Amino acid sequence: VLRLVRVFRVMKVPKLRSCAEMFIDVGLDALPALLILLLMSALTAIFFASCIYYAEGTQYSVDAEWLEDHPYGVYVRPSSYGYTPEVSPFRSIPYGFWWFFTTATTVGYGDDYPTTLPGRLVAVLVFATGIILLAMPITILGGSFSRYYEDWVKEFGELVLESAAVNEGRSSNDADVPACVEAGEDSKSPKMAWG
């Protein structure tokens, strides 16, 4: 286990350290917006879990067919065909959270699904909300990344030029010069060739 700690020695390399620092800055810059998004996701989960619970599990039955397995009665709903009743999998609002997150993230395991018309309408709203909930963090992180990327490119270019200068001072061999630096019109102003 302690051998894995040696992997972090790679962060001493200035080029990689500047890249890691950029990603940390992006994360810290986007953190307040992502925390608000997390709070809104939690509120949305509570709302839709409540909706699916009331759409799918509000008919309580103490009929003889259910009393053998459920001696105190059970919440039932129509089966997927609509002809016979079945036990509702949505037994509580906290249980509806699982259904919300698997549906909103478009995983949809199929273990729980609505069978009533109001439940299916709630599911359609969860699909649409899930697309928005997935798109928001990508947009927030992308906007934050674009603010820091140009500064990082300038800093990385300076690091490459410094290492090229050190390599030129150490030996005149062209193999020591990094491949992303090629000489410009004069040797004082190397230009960056990315690609």
PDB file of N, CA and C in Angstrom, residues 25-62:
ATOM      1  N   ASP A  25      -8.011  24.292  -9.171  1.00  0.00           N
ATOM      2  CA  ASP A  25      -8.623  25.625  -9.269  1.00  0.00           C
ATOM      3  C   ASP A  25     -10.001  25.565  -9.918  1.00  0.00           C
ATOM      4  N   VAL A  26     -10.144  24.751 -10.953  1.00  0.00           N
ATOM      5  CA  VAL A  26     -11.444  24.585 -11.621  1.00  0.00           C
ATOM      6  C   VAL A  26     -12.462  24.018 -10.649  1.00  0.00           C
ATOM      7  N   GLY A  27     -12.061  22.997  -9.896  1.00  0.00           N
ATOM      8  CA  GLY A  27     -12.972  22.391  -8.927  1.00  0.00           C
ATOM      9  C   GLY A  27     -13.378  23.357  -7.834  1.00  0.00           C
ATOM     10  N   LEU A  28     -12.413  24.118  -7.314  1.00  0.00           N
ATOM     11  CA  LEU A  28     -12.735  25.082  -6.269  1.00  0.00           C
ATOM     12  C   LEU A  28     -13.602  26.219  -6.788  1.00  0.00           C
ATOM     13  N   ASP A  29     -13.368  26.625  -8.026  1.00  0.00           N
ATOM     14  CA  ASP A  29     -14.177  27.693  -8.612  1.00  0.00           C
ATOM     15  C   ASP A  29     -15.625  27.244  -8.829  1.00  0.00           C
ATOM     16  N   ALA A  30     -15.811  25.991  -9.211  1.00  0.00           N
ATOM     17  CA  ALA A  30     -17.153  25.474  -9.496  1.00  0.00           C
ATOM     18  C   ALA A  30     -17.854  24.930  -8.258  1.00  0.00           C
ATOM     19  N   LEU A  31     -17.150  24.822  -7.137  1.00  0.00           N
ATOM     20  CA  LEU A  31     -17.707  24.188  -5.949  1.00  0.00           C
ATOM     21  C   LEU A  31     -18.996  24.836  -5.432  1.00  0.00           C
ATOM     22  N   PRO A  32     -19.093  26.166  -5.307  1.00  0.00           N
ATOM     23  CA  PRO A  32     -20.353  26.742  -4.804  1.00  0.00           C
ATOM     24  C   PRO A  32     -21.556  26.402  -5.690  1.00  0.00           C
ATOM     25  N   ALA A  33     -21.378  26.487  -6.988  1.00  0.00           N
ATOM     26  CA  ALA A  33     -22.488  26.172  -7.892  1.00  0.00           C
ATOM     27  C   ALA A  33     -22.841  24.684  -7.823  1.00  0.00           C
ATOM     28  N   LEU A  34     -21.844  23.831  -7.674  1.00  0.00           N
ATOM     29  CA  LEU A  34     -22.117  22.398  -7.583  1.00  0.00           C
ATOM     30  C   LEU A  34     -22.800  22.036  -6.268  1.00  0.00           C
ATOM     31  N   LEU A  35     -22.471  22.752  -5.184  1.00  0.00           N
ATOM     32  CA  LEU A  35     -23.154  22.510  -3.915  1.00  0.00           C
ATOM     33  C   LEU A  35     -24.620  22.920  -3.983  1.00  0.00           C
ATOM     34  N   ILE A  36     -24.896  24.027  -4.646  1.00  0.00           N
ATOM     35  CA  ILE A  36     -26.291  24.444  -4.837  1.00  0.00           C
ATOM     36  C   ILE A  36     -27.023  23.415  -5.697  1.00  0.00           C
ATOM     37  N   LEU A  37     -26.356  22.923  -6.712  1.00  0.00           N
ATOM     38  CA  LEU A  37     -26.952  21.894  -7.557  1.00  0.00           C
ATOM     39  C   LEU A  37     -27.216  20.610  -6.774  1.00  0.00           C
ATOM     40  N   LEU A  38     -26.313  20.252  -5.871  1.00  0.00           N
ATOM     41  CA  LEU A  38     -26.518  19.078  -5.027  1.00  0.00           C
ATOM     42  C   LEU A  38     -27.735  19.263  -4.122  1.00  0.00           C
ATOM     43  N   LEU A  39     -27.887  20.449  -3.550  1.00  0.00           N
ATOM     44  CA  LEU A  39     -29.056  20.740  -2.718  1.00  0.00           C
ATOM     45  C   LEU A  39     -30.340  20.665  -3.543  1.00  0.00           C
ATOM     46  N   MET A  40     -30.313  21.229  -4.741  1.00  0.00           N
ATOM     47  CA  MET A  40     -31.497  21.185  -5.607  1.00  0.00           C
ATOM     48  C   MET A  40     -31.813  19.750  -6.034  1.00  0.00           C
ATOM     49  N   SER A  41     -30.783  18.931  -6.246  1.00  0.00           N
ATOM     50  CA  SER A  41     -31.016  17.526  -6.587  1.00  0.00           C
ATOM     51  C   SER A  41     -31.675  16.788  -5.431  1.00  0.00           C
ATOM     52  N   ALA A  42     -31.244  17.090  -4.213  1.00  0.00           N
ATOM     53  CA  ALA A  42     -31.849  16.448  -3.040  1.00  0.00           C
ATOM     54  C   ALA A  42     -33.315  16.857  -2.900  1.00  0.00           C
ATOM     55  N   LEU A  43     -33.603  18.128  -3.095  1.00  0.00           N
ATOM     56  CA  LEU A  43     -35.000  18.583  -3.016  1.00  0.00           C
ATOM     57  C   LEU A  43     -35.845  17.967  -4.128  1.00  0.00           C
ATOM     58  N   THR A  44     -35.271  17.862  -5.307  1.00  0.00           N
ATOM     59  CA  THR A  44     -35.984  17.242  -6.424  1.00  0.00           C
ATOM     60  C   THR A  44     -36.240  15.764  -6.146  1.00  0.00           C
ATOM     61  N   ALA A  45     -35.270  15.098  -5.538  1.00  0.00           N
ATOM     62  CA  ALA A  45     -35.442  13.683  -5.196  1.00  0.00           C
ATOM     63  C   ALA A  45     -36.572  13.507  -4.188  1.00  0.00           C
ATOM     64  N   ILE A  46     -36.620  14.368  -3.196  1.00  0.00           N
ATOM     65  CA  ILE A  46     -37.700  14.290  -2.205  1.00  0.00           C
ATOM     66  C   ILE A  46     -39.047  14.528  -2.868  1.00  0.00           C
ATOM     67  N   PHE A  47     -39.108  15.519  -3.733  1.00  0.00           N
ATOM     68  CA  PHE A  47     -40.374  15.841  -4.396  1.00  0.00           C
ATOM     69  C   PHE A  47     -40.862  14.681  -5.267  1.00  0.00           C
ATOM     70  N   PHE A  48     -40.000  14.171  -6.143  1.00  0.00           N
ATOM     71  CA  PHE A  48     -40.439  13.111  -7.062  1.00  0.00           C
ATOM     72  C   PHE A  48     -40.629  11.764  -6.365  1.00  0.00           C
ATOM     73  N   ALA A  49     -39.862  11.487  -5.305  1.00  0.00           N
ATOM     74  CA  ALA A  49     -40.103  10.257  -4.541  1.00  0.00           C
ATOM     75  C   ALA A  49     -41.466  10.321  -3.863  1.00  0.00           C
ATOM     76  N   SER A  50     -41.837  11.511  -3.387  1.00  0.00           N
ATOM     77  CA  SER A  50     -43.173  11.677  -2.802  1.00  0.00           C
ATOM     78  C   SER A  50     -44.245  11.505  -3.858  1.00  0.00           C
ATOM     79  N   CYS A  51     -44.027  12.070  -5.022  1.00  0.00           N
ATOM     80  CA  CYS A  51     -45.013  11.958  -6.109  1.00  0.00           C
ATOM     81  C   CYS A  51     -45.215  10.513  -6.534  1.00  0.00           C
ATOM     82  N   ILE A  52     -44.133   9.762  -6.695  1.00  0.00           N
ATOM     83  CA  ILE A  52     -44.283   8.375  -7.146  1.00  0.00           C
ATOM     84  C   ILE A  52     -44.897   7.520  -6.046  1.00  0.00           C
ATOM     85  N   TYR A  53     -44.601   7.831  -4.798  1.00  0.00           N
ATOM     86  CA  TYR A  53     -45.206   7.085  -3.696  1.00  0.00           C
ATOM     87  C   TYR A  53     -46.724   7.287  -3.677  1.00  0.00           C
ATOM     88  N   TYR A  54     -47.152   8.521  -3.847  1.00  0.00           N
ATOM     89  CA  TYR A  54     -48.591   8.781  -3.821  1.00  0.00           C
ATOM     90  C   TYR A  54     -49.285   8.352  -5.110  1.00  0.00           C
ATOM     91  N   ALA A  55     -48.567   8.301  -6.201  1.00  0.00           N
ATOM     92  CA  ALA A  55     -49.174   7.855  -7.458  1.00  0.00           C
ATOM     93  C   ALA A  55     -49.296   6.337  -7.520  1.00  0.00           C
ATOM     94  N   GLU A  56     -48.357   5.636  -6.885  1.00  0.00           N
ATOM     95  CA  GLU A  56     -48.309   4.177  -7.033  1.00  0.00           C
ATOM     96  C   GLU A  56     -48.678   3.394  -5.771  1.00  0.00           C
ATOM     97  N   GLY A  57     -48.699   4.036  -4.608  1.00  0.00           N
ATOM     98  CA  GLY A  57     -48.871   3.238  -3.404  1.00  0.00           C
ATOM     99  C   GLY A  57     -49.869   3.759  -2.411  1.00  0.00           C
ATOM    100  N   THR A  58     -50.959   4.320  -2.838  1.00  0.00           N
ATOM    101  CA  THR A  58     -51.916   4.869  -1.875  1.00  0.00           C
ATOM    102  C   THR A  58     -53.144   3.997  -1.652  1.00  0.00           C
ATOM    103  N   GLN A  59     -53.293   2.905  -2.370  1.00  0.00           N
ATOM    104  CA  GLN A  59     -54.446   2.019  -2.189  1.00  0.00           C
ATOM    105  C   GLN A  59     -54.042   0.887  -1.245  1.00  0.00           C
ATOM    106  N   TYR A  60     -54.580   0.915  -0.041  1.00  0.00           N
ATOM    107  CA  TYR A  60     -54.245  -0.078   0.967  1.00  0.00           C
ATOM    108  C   TYR A  60     -55.263  -1.205   0.920  1.00  0.00           C
ATOM    109  N   SER A  61     -54.789  -2.433   1.002  1.00  0.00           N
ATOM    110  CA  SER A  61     -55.688  -3.582   0.896  1.00  0.00           C
ATOM    111  C   SER A  61     -55.468  -4.557   2.043  1.00  0.00           C
ATOM    112  N   VAL A  62     -56.580  -5.050   2.599  1.00  0.00           N
ATOM    113  CA  VAL A  62     -56.531  -6.112   3.605  1.00  0.00           C
ATOM    114  C   VAL A  62     -57.318  -7.321   3.108  1.00  0.00           C
TER     115      VAL A  62
END
